[in-house]
CSV table of C-alpha atoms in Angstrom, one decimal:
chain,number,residue,atom,x,y,z
A,1,UNK,CA,21.3,-49.5,-15.2
A,2,UNK,CA,23.9,-47.3,-16.8
A,3,UNK,CA,21.3,-44.4,-17.0
A,4,UNK,CA,20.5,-44.9,-13.3
A,5,UNK,CA,24.1,-45.0,-12.3
A,6,UNK,CA,24.8,-41.8,-14.3
A,7,UNK,CA,21.8,-40.0,-12.8
A,8,UNK,CA,23.0,-40.9,-9.3
A,9,UNK,CA,26.5,-39.5,-9.9
A,10,UNK,CA,25.1,-36.4,-11.7
A,11,UNK,CA,22.9,-35.6,-8.7
A,12,UNK,CA,25.9,-35.6,-6.3
A,13,UNK,CA,28.0,-33.6,-8.7
A,14,UNK,CA,25.2,-31.0,-9.2
A,15,UNK,CA,24.7,-30.6,-5.4
A,16,UNK,CA,28.5,-30.2,-4.9
A,17,UNK,CA,28.5,-27.4,-7.5
A,18,UNK,CA,25.5,-25.7,-6.0
A,19,UNK,CA,26.9,-25.8,-2.5
A,20,UNK,CA,30.3,-24.5,-3.6
A,21,UNK,CA,28.6,-21.7,-5.5
A,22,UNK,CA,26.7,-20.3,-2.6
A,23,UNK,CA,27.9,-16.7,-2.0
A,24,UNK,CA,25.3,-15.4,0.5
A,25,UNK,CA,26.5,-15.1,4.1
A,26,UNK,CA,23.2,-16.6,5.5
A,27,UNK,CA,20.9,-19.5,4.5
A,28,UNK,CA,17.3,-19.7,5.5
A,29,UNK,CA,16.7,-23.3,4.5
A,30,UNK,CA,18.8,-26.3,3.3
A,31,UNK,CA,17.1,-29.5,2.3
A,32,UNK,CA,17.9,-32.6,0.2
A,33,UNK,CA,16.8,-36.2,-0.3
A,34,UNK,CA,19.0,-38.9,-1.7
A,35,UNK,CA,20.0,-42.5,-1.4
A,36,UNK,CA,23.0,-42.8,1.0
A,37,UNK,CA,26.1,-44.8,0.2
A,38,UNK,CA,29.2,-44.8,2.3
A,39,UNK,CA,31.2,-43.4,-0.6
A,40,UNK,CA,29.3,-40.1,-0.3
A,41,UNK,CA,29.9,-39.5,3.4
A,42,UNK,CA,32.6,-36.9,2.8
A,43,UNK,CA,30.2,-35.0,0.4
A,44,UNK,CA,27.3,-35.0,2.8
A,45,UNK,CA,29.6,-33.9,5.7
A,46,UNK,CA,30.7,-30.9,3.5
A,47,UNK,CA,27.1,-30.0,2.6
A,48,UNK,CA,26.0,-29.9,6.2
A,49,UNK,CA,29.0,-28.0,7.3
A,50,UNK,CA,28.4,-25.3,4.7
A,51,UNK,CA,24.7,-25.0,5.7
A,52,UNK,CA,25.7,-24.6,9.4
A,53,UNK,CA,28.4,-22.1,8.6
A,54,UNK,CA,25.8,-20.0,6.9
A,55,UNK,CA,23.5,-20.2,9.9
A,56,UNK,CA,20.7,-22.2,8.3
A,57,UNK,CA,17.5,-21.9,10.2
A,58,UNK,CA,15.7,-24.9,8.6
A,59,UNK,CA,17.6,-28.1,7.9
A,60,UNK,CA,16.1,-31.3,6.3
A,61,UNK,CA,18.3,-34.4,5.8
A,62,UNK,CA,16.4,-37.2,4.1
A,63,UNK,CA,18.2,-40.4,3.2
A,64,UNK,CA,15.0,-42.5,2.6
A,65,UNK,CA,15.3,-42.6,-1.2
A,66,UNK,CA,15.8,-46.1,-2.6
A,67,UNK,CA,18.9,-47.3,-4.4
A,68,UNK,CA,18.4,-46.3,-8.0
A,69,UNK,CA,20.5,-49.3,-9.2
A,70,UNK,CA,19.2,-52.1,-6.9
A,71,UNK,CA,15.7,-50.9,-5.6
A,72,UNK,CA,15.2,-52.8,-2.4
A,73,UNK,CA,13.2,-51.8,0.8
A,74,UNK,CA,15.4,-50.1,3.4
A,75,UNK,CA,16.6,-52.6,5.9
A,76,UNK,CA,17.4,-51.9,9.5
A,77,UNK,CA,21.0,-53.1,9.0
A,78,UNK,CA,21.6,-51.1,5.8
A,79,UNK,CA,24.4,-48.6,5.9
A,80,UNK,CA,23.3,-45.3,7.5
A,81,UNK,CA,24.6,-41.8,7.4
A,82,UNK,CA,25.6,-40.9,11.0
A,83,UNK,CA,25.6,-37.3,12.0
A,84,UNK,CA,29.1,-36.0,12.7
A,85,UNK,CA,30.1,-34.4,16.0
A,86,UNK,CA,30.5,-30.9,14.4
A,87,UNK,CA,26.7,-31.0,13.6
A,88,UNK,CA,25.9,-30.8,17.3
A,89,UNK,CA,28.6,-28.2,18.0
A,90,UNK,CA,27.2,-25.7,15.5
A,91,UNK,CA,23.4,-26.1,15.7
A,92,UNK,CA,22.6,-22.8,17.4
A,93,UNK,CA,21.0,-21.2,14.4
A,94,UNK,CA,18.6,-24.2,13.6
A,95,UNK,CA,14.9,-23.6,14.3
A,96,UNK,CA,13.4,-26.5,12.3
A,97,UNK,CA,15.1,-29.8,12.0
A,98,UNK,CA,13.9,-32.9,10.0
A,99,UNK,CA,16.0,-36.1,10.1
A,100,UNK,CA,14.9,-39.1,8.0
A,101,UNK,CA,16.7,-42.5,7.9
A,102,UNK,CA,20.0,-41.5,9.5
A,103,UNK,CA,21.9,-42.3,12.7
A,104,UNK,CA,22.2,-39.7,15.5
A,105,UNK,CA,25.6,-40.8,16.6
A,106,UNK,CA,26.9,-39.5,19.9
A,107,UNK,CA,24.3,-36.8,20.0
A,108,UNK,CA,24.2,-33.8,22.3
A,109,UNK,CA,21.6,-31.2,21.6
A,110,UNK,CA,22.7,-28.8,24.2
A,111,UNK,CA,23.6,-26.2,21.6
A,112,UNK,CA,20.2,-26.4,19.9
A,113,UNK,CA,18.7,-23.7,22.2
A,114,UNK,CA,16.6,-22.2,19.4
A,115,UNK,CA,15.0,-25.4,18.1
A,116,UNK,CA,11.3,-25.0,17.8
A,117,UNK,CA,10.3,-28.0,15.5
A,118,UNK,CA,11.8,-31.5,15.4
A,119,UNK,CA,10.8,-34.4,13.1
A,120,UNK,CA,12.5,-37.8,13.4
A,121,UNK,CA,11.6,-40.4,10.8
A,122,UNK,CA,12.9,-44.0,10.8
A,123,UNK,CA,15.5,-43.1,13.4
A,124,UNK,CA,16.7,-45.9,15.7
A,125,UNK,CA,16.7,-44.8,19.4
A,126,UNK,CA,15.5,-45.7,22.8
A,127,UNK,CA,13.3,-43.4,24.9
A,128,UNK,CA,16.1,-43.0,27.4
A,129,UNK,CA,17.9,-41.2,24.6
A,130,UNK,CA,15.0,-39.1,23.5
A,131,UNK,CA,14.2,-37.6,26.9
A,132,UNK,CA,17.5,-35.8,27.4
A,133,UNK,CA,17.4,-34.7,23.8
A,134,UNK,CA,14.0,-33.0,24.3
A,135,UNK,CA,15.1,-31.6,27.7
A,136,UNK,CA,18.0,-29.8,26.0
A,137,UNK,CA,15.6,-27.8,23.7
A,138,UNK,CA,13.6,-25.4,25.9
A,139,UNK,CA,11.8,-23.7,23.0
A,140,UNK,CA,10.6,-26.8,21.3
A,141,UNK,CA,6.9,-26.4,20.3
A,142,UNK,CA,6.4,-29.2,17.7
A,143,UNK,CA,7.6,-32.8,17.8
A,144,UNK,CA,6.9,-35.5,15.2
A,145,UNK,CA,8.1,-39.1,15.6
A,146,UNK,CA,7.4,-41.3,12.5
A,147,UNK,CA,8.3,-45.0,12.3
A,148,UNK,CA,11.0,-44.7,14.9
A,149,UNK,CA,12.0,-48.1,16.3
A,150,UNK,CA,13.3,-49.4,19.6
A,151,UNK,CA,10.9,-47.0,21.3
A,152,UNK,CA,9.6,-49.0,24.3
A,153,UNK,CA,7.8,-46.1,25.9
A,154,UNK,CA,7.0,-42.4,25.3
A,155,UNK,CA,7.1,-40.5,28.5
A,156,UNK,CA,6.6,-36.7,28.5
A,157,UNK,CA,5.6,-36.0,32.0
A,158,UNK,CA,7.0,-32.6,32.9
A,159,UNK,CA,9.6,-32.7,30.1
A,160,UNK,CA,8.3,-30.2,27.5
A,161,UNK,CA,6.2,-27.5,29.0
A,162,UNK,CA,6.1,-25.4,25.8
A,163,UNK,CA,5.2,-28.2,23.4
A,164,UNK,CA,2.1,-27.4,21.3
A,165,UNK,CA,2.0,-30.2,18.7
A,166,UNK,CA,2.9,-33.9,19.2
A,167,UNK,CA,2.6,-36.5,16.4
A,168,UNK,CA,3.5,-40.2,17.0
A,169,UNK,CA,3.0,-42.4,13.9
A,170,UNK,CA,3.7,-46.1,13.7
A,171,UNK,CA,6.6,-46.1,16.2
A,172,UNK,CA,7.4,-49.6,17.5
A,173,UNK,CA,7.0,-51.3,19.8
A,174,UNK,CA,5.7,-48.8,22.4
A,175,UNK,CA,4.7,-51.8,24.6
A,176,UNK,CA,4.7,-49.6,27.8
A,177,UNK,CA,2.4,-47.0,26.3
A,178,UNK,CA,2.4,-43.2,26.1
A,179,UNK,CA,2.4,-41.0,29.2
A,180,UNK,CA,1.9,-37.2,28.7
A,181,UNK,CA,1.7,-34.2,30.9
A,182,UNK,CA,1.8,-31.3,28.5
A,183,UNK,CA,-0.3,-28.3,29.7
A,184,UNK,CA,0.4,-26.3,26.5
A,185,UNK,CA,-0.4,-29.1,24.0
A,186,UNK,CA,-2.9,-28.1,21.4
A,187,UNK,CA,-2.6,-30.9,18.7
A,188,UNK,CA,-2.1,-34.6,19.4
A,189,UNK,CA,-1.9,-37.3,16.8
A,190,UNK,CA,-1.3,-41.0,17.4
A,191,UNK,CA,-1.3,-43.8,14.7
A,192,UNK,CA,-0.3,-47.4,15.4
A,193,UNK,CA,-1.2,-50.3,17.6
A,194,UNK,CA,-3.5,-49.8,20.5
A,195,UNK,CA,-1.5,-49.0,23.6
A,196,UNK,CA,-2.2,-47.5,27.0
A,197,UNK,CA,-2.5,-43.7,27.0
A,198,UNK,CA,-1.9,-42.1,30.4
A,199,UNK,CA,-2.7,-38.5,29.9
A,200,UNK,CA,-3.0,-35.6,32.3
A,201,UNK,CA,-3.1,-31.8,32.3
A,202,UNK,CA,-3.8,-31.4,28.6
A,203,UNK,CA,-5.4,-28.1,29.5
A,204,UNK,CA,-5.2,-26.4,26.1
A,205,UNK,CA,-5.8,-29.4,23.8
A,206,UNK,CA,-7.9,-28.5,20.8
A,207,UNK,CA,-7.5,-31.3,18.2
A,208,UNK,CA,-7.0,-35.0,18.6
A,209,UNK,CA,-6.3,-37.6,15.8
A,210,UNK,CA,-6.5,-41.3,16.7
A,211,UNK,CA,-5.7,-43.8,14.0
A,212,UNK,CA,-5.5,-47.3,15.6
A,213,UNK,CA,-4.8,-50.3,13.5
A,214,UNK,CA,-6.8,-53.5,13.8
A,215,UNK,CA,-5.5,-55.8,16.5
A,216,UNK,CA,-7.5,-59.0,17.0
A,217,UNK,CA,-5.4,-60.1,19.9
A,218,UNK,CA,-6.1,-56.9,22.0
A,219,UNK,CA,-8.5,-57.8,24.9
A,220,UNK,CA,-11.2,-55.3,23.8
A,221,UNK,CA,-13.8,-54.4,26.5
A,222,UNK,CA,-16.1,-51.4,26.5
A,223,UNK,CA,-14.4,-49.8,29.5
A,224,UNK,CA,-11.0,-50.1,27.7
A,225,UNK,CA,-12.2,-48.5,24.6
A,226,UNK,CA,-13.8,-45.6,26.4
A,227,UNK,CA,-10.6,-45.1,28.4
A,228,UNK,CA,-8.8,-44.4,25.1
A,229,UNK,CA,-10.5,-41.0,25.1
A,230,UNK,CA,-9.6,-40.2,28.7
A,231,UNK,CA,-7.6,-36.9,28.9
A,232,UNK,CA,-9.2,-35.3,25.9
A,233,UNK,CA,-12.1,-33.7,27.7
A,234,UNK,CA,-11.2,-30.2,26.5
A,235,UNK,CA,-10.6,-31.1,22.8
A,236,UNK,CA,-12.9,-29.5,20.2
A,237,UNK,CA,-11.9,-31.6,17.2
A,238,UNK,CA,-11.7,-35.4,17.1
A,239,UNK,CA,-10.7,-37.6,14.2
A,240,UNK,CA,-10.8,-41.3,14.8
A,241,UNK,CA,-10.5,-44.5,12.8
A,242,UNK,CA,-13.4,-46.6,14.1
A,243,UNK,CA,-12.2,-49.9,12.5
A,244,UNK,CA,-10.3,-50.7,15.6
A,245,UNK,CA,-13.2,-49.9,18.0
A,246,UNK,CA,-14.9,-53.2,17.4
A,247,UNK,CA,-15.9,-54.3,20.9
A,248,UNK,CA,-18.4,-51.9,22.4
A,249,UNK,CA,-20.8,-54.0,24.5
A,250,UNK,CA,-24.4,-53.7,23.4
A,251,UNK,CA,-25.4,-53.5,27.1
A,252,UNK,CA,-23.0,-50.6,27.6
A,253,UNK,CA,-24.3,-48.8,24.6
A,254,UNK,CA,-28.0,-49.1,25.5
A,255,UNK,CA,-28.1,-48.9,29.3
A,256,UNK,CA,-24.9,-47.3,30.7
A,257,UNK,CA,-24.3,-43.6,31.0
A,258,UNK,CA,-22.1,-42.2,28.2
A,259,UNK,CA,-18.5,-41.4,29.0
A,260,UNK,CA,-17.7,-37.9,30.1
A,261,UNK,CA,-14.3,-37.9,28.4
A,262,UNK,CA,-15.3,-36.2,25.1
A,263,UNK,CA,-18.2,-34.1,26.1
A,264,UNK,CA,-16.8,-30.9,24.5
A,265,UNK,CA,-16.2,-32.3,21.0
A,266,UNK,CA,-17.7,-30.0,18.4
A,267,UNK,CA,-16.2,-31.5,15.2
A,268,UNK,CA,-16.0,-35.2,14.7
A,269,UNK,CA,-14.5,-37.1,11.8
A,270,UNK,CA,-14.9,-40.9,11.5
A,271,UNK,CA,-12.8,-42.9,9.2
A,272,UNK,CA,-14.8,-46.2,8.9
A,273,UNK,CA,-16.0,-48.9,6.6
A,274,UNK,CA,-19.3,-48.8,8.4
A,275,UNK,CA,-19.4,-52.5,9.3
A,276,UNK,CA,-22.0,-53.7,11.8
A,277,UNK,CA,-19.2,-54.3,14.3
A,278,UNK,CA,-18.3,-50.6,14.2
A,279,UNK,CA,-21.8,-49.2,14.7
A,280,UNK,CA,-21.9,-49.4,18.5
A,281,UNK,CA,-18.6,-47.5,18.7
A,282,UNK,CA,-20.0,-44.8,16.3
A,283,UNK,CA,-23.2,-44.5,18.2
A,284,UNK,CA,-21.4,-44.2,21.5
A,285,UNK,CA,-19.2,-41.4,20.2
A,286,UNK,CA,-22.3,-39.6,19.0
A,287,UNK,CA,-24.1,-40.1,22.3
A,288,UNK,CA,-21.1,-38.8,24.2
A,289,UNK,CA,-20.8,-35.6,22.2
A,290,UNK,CA,-23.8,-33.3,23.1
A,291,UNK,CA,-22.0,-30.2,21.7
A,292,UNK,CA,-21.3,-31.8,18.3
A,293,UNK,CA,-21.7,-29.3,15.5
A,294,UNK,CA,-20.2,-31.0,12.4
A,295,UNK,CA,-19.9,-34.7,11.6
A,296,UNK,CA,-17.8,-36.1,8.8
A,297,UNK,CA,-18.0,-39.8,7.9
A,298,UNK,CA,-15.3,-41.0,5.5
A,299,UNK,CA,-16.5,-44.4,4.4
A,300,UNK,CA,-14.2,-46.9,2.7
A,301,UNK,CA,-14.7,-50.2,1.0
A,302,UNK,CA,-12.2,-52.2,3.1
A,303,UNK,CA,-12.0,-55.7,1.9
A,304,UNK,CA,-12.0,-58.3,4.7
A,305,UNK,CA,-9.8,-61.4,4.6
A,306,UNK,CA,-11.4,-64.7,5.4
A,307,UNK,CA,-9.8,-64.7,8.8
A,308,UNK,CA,-10.9,-61.1,9.6
A,309,UNK,CA,-14.5,-61.9,8.6
A,310,UNK,CA,-14.4,-65.0,10.9
A,311,UNK,CA,-13.1,-62.9,13.8
A,312,UNK,CA,-15.7,-60.2,13.3
A,313,UNK,CA,-18.6,-62.7,13.2
A,314,UNK,CA,-17.2,-64.5,16.3
A,315,UNK,CA,-16.5,-61.6,18.6
A,316,UNK,CA,-18.7,-58.7,17.4
A,317,UNK,CA,-22.0,-58.2,19.2
A,318,UNK,CA,-25.1,-58.2,16.9
A,319,UNK,CA,-26.8,-54.9,16.6
A,320,UNK,CA,-28.9,-54.2,19.6
A,321,UNK,CA,-32.6,-54.2,19.1
A,322,UNK,CA,-34.2,-50.8,19.1
A,323,UNK,CA,-30.9,-49.0,18.5
A,324,UNK,CA,-32.5,-46.6,15.9
A,325,UNK,CA,-35.6,-45.9,18.0
A,326,UNK,CA,-34.3,-45.6,21.5
A,327,UNK,CA,-35.7,-42.5,23.2
A,328,UNK,CA,-33.6,-39.9,24.9
A,329,UNK,CA,-30.8,-39.7,22.3
A,330,UNK,CA,-30.5,-36.2,20.9
A,331,UNK,CA,-28.0,-34.4,18.6
A,332,UNK,CA,-29.3,-31.0,19.5
A,333,UNK,CA,-26.3,-29.0,18.3
A,334,UNK,CA,-25.5,-30.9,15.1
A,335,UNK,CA,-25.7,-28.5,12.1
A,336,UNK,CA,-23.8,-30.2,9.3
A,337,UNK,CA,-23.2,-33.8,8.3
A,338,UNK,CA,-21.1,-35.1,5.4
A,339,UNK,CA,-20.7,-38.7,4.3
A,340,UNK,CA,-18.1,-39.5,1.6
A,341,UNK,CA,-17.9,-42.9,-0.2
A,342,UNK,CA,-21.6,-43.6,0.2
A,343,UNK,CA,-22.5,-47.0,-1.2
A,344,UNK,CA,-26.2,-47.2,-0.3
A,345,UNK,CA,-25.9,-50.2,1.9
A,346,UNK,CA,-28.5,-50.6,4.6
A,347,UNK,CA,-26.4,-49.6,7.6
A,348,UNK,CA,-25.4,-46.3,5.9
A,349,UNK,CA,-29.0,-45.4,5.1
A,350,UNK,CA,-30.1,-46.3,8.6
A,351,UNK,CA,-27.4,-44.2,10.2
A,352,UNK,CA,-28.3,-41.2,8.1
A,353,UNK,CA,-32.0,-41.6,8.8
A,354,UNK,CA,-31.2,-41.8,12.5
A,355,UNK,CA,-29.3,-38.5,12.3
A,356,UNK,CA,-32.1,-36.8,10.4
A,357,UNK,CA,-34.7,-37.9,13.1
A,358,UNK,CA,-32.5,-36.8,16.0
A,359,UNK,CA,-31.0,-33.5,14.9
A,360,UNK,CA,-33.4,-30.6,15.6
A,361,UNK,CA,-31.1,-27.9,14.2
A,362,UNK,CA,-29.5,-29.7,11.3
A,363,UNK,CA,-29.0,-27.4,8.3
A,364,UNK,CA,-27.2,-29.5,5.7
A,365,UNK,CA,-26.7,-33.2,5.0
A,366,UNK,CA,-24.1,-33.8,2.2
A,367,UNK,CA,-23.9,-37.2,0.6
A,368,UNK,CA,-21.1,-38.1,-1.8
A,369,UNK,CA,-21.7,-41.5,-3.3
A,370,UNK,CA,-18.8,-43.7,-4.4
A,371,UNK,CA,-18.2,-43.2,-8.1
A,372,UNK,CA,-18.6,-46.8,-9.0
A,373,UNK,CA,-21.7,-47.3,-6.8
A,374,UNK,CA,-25.0,-48.5,-8.2
A,375,UNK,CA,-27.1,-45.7,-9.5
A,376,UNK,CA,-30.4,-47.5,-8.8
A,377,UNK,CA,-29.4,-48.2,-5.2
A,378,UNK,CA,-28.4,-44.6,-4.8
A,379,UNK,CA,-31.7,-43.4,-6.1
A,380,UNK,CA,-33.6,-45.6,-3.8
A,381,UNK,CA,-31.5,-44.5,-0.8
A,382,UNK,CA,-32.1,-40.8,-1.7
A,383,UNK,CA,-35.8,-41.5,-1.8
A,384,UNK,CA,-35.7,-43.2,1.6
A,385,UNK,CA,-33.9,-40.2,3.1
A,386,UNK,CA,-36.3,-37.7,1.7
A,387,UNK,CA,-39.2,-39.8,3.2
A,388,UNK,CA,-37.9,-39.5,6.7
A,389,UNK,CA,-39.7,-37.4,9.3
A,390,UNK,CA,-36.9,-34.9,9.7
A,391,UNK,CA,-36.6,-33.2,13.1
A,392,UNK,CA,-35.2,-30.0,11.6
A,393,UNK,CA,-37.3,-27.8,9.4
A,394,UNK,CA,-34.1,-26.2,7.9
A,395,UNK,CA,-32.5,-29.5,6.8
A,396,UNK,CA,-31.3,-29.6,3.2
A,397,UNK,CA,-30.1,-32.9,1.6
A,398,UNK,CA,-27.4,-32.3,-1.0
A,399,UNK,CA,-26.4,-35.2,-3.2
A,400,UNK,CA,-23.1,-35.0,-5.2
């Protein structure tokens, strides 16, 4: 404990000396990470003031470090550093701003006219407060919200016309969903609970990352799941966690027309444990992507709890008959497939065999088995794949 206490004091003393020793008139970047205690408020104020006085262009203030003496998880009611008023009065030089686990105080971003990138992590604010903040930054191109709380809704309809990158990770509770109208947006990432996405005019969208967590109480229906991709019609890259897509109706999969929302996807990444309840969703994504060129499957050995296993068995449709042999399904543009974490279970082998039979221009199938997988099972799986009547004469199977 004495060593930890000494190290904490030494860090503050070192940073004080470093800041006081700065002689250059300008500073390109100022960044630090520390555990905040109210006794250091005066020091932190001074460090920020020096950075702003030297026209720092990139500023990162991270107070997420744990207490070195009493390591406990950060609590919502723990003392927080609150940004002083002079911070907002002298922010004209800042281009990149990262704030982690601190309070915004009586914020006013009117002077941040050059801000192009903003990251807020574990910051407590309502959307009514975020909207005017963003409106005050006309040059903002990148926005990242991580684990922010008290966010009921994210509404960016006609707020940020220059925004190119938007990341929303595990913000809560977002009960009213996400509404976007961002004609310049190129990259969109959402991670968290399944919520309503109301998207329009994403004319330049290129890459989409959707990482939904499992929610057994969400009223999954095929139409709801398909609607999650609405608005991403122009995207070329899609990365999705399929563990949440557990309720694609087998009737929808076999007899209905595929959704037109993702017809332009060229590169698809699936993060999945390849359970039978996920297969209809995976097949529907493949069926809905006629221009698909590369497919990456990141398979993981997710251990199911007793409750989860019960829920899957109760609510998941059984695999439709004839799913692997149904005529009319083609992957005519698929050139490269990679599966990581291969364990040689039947559903993995069947999926790869299906791809080999349906991809007329496939050039390479890369299989990377799990290190601790069974060597005999892997050998049998490789033999099964090589015995398939491959649609492409150029297909090469690489086993790592």
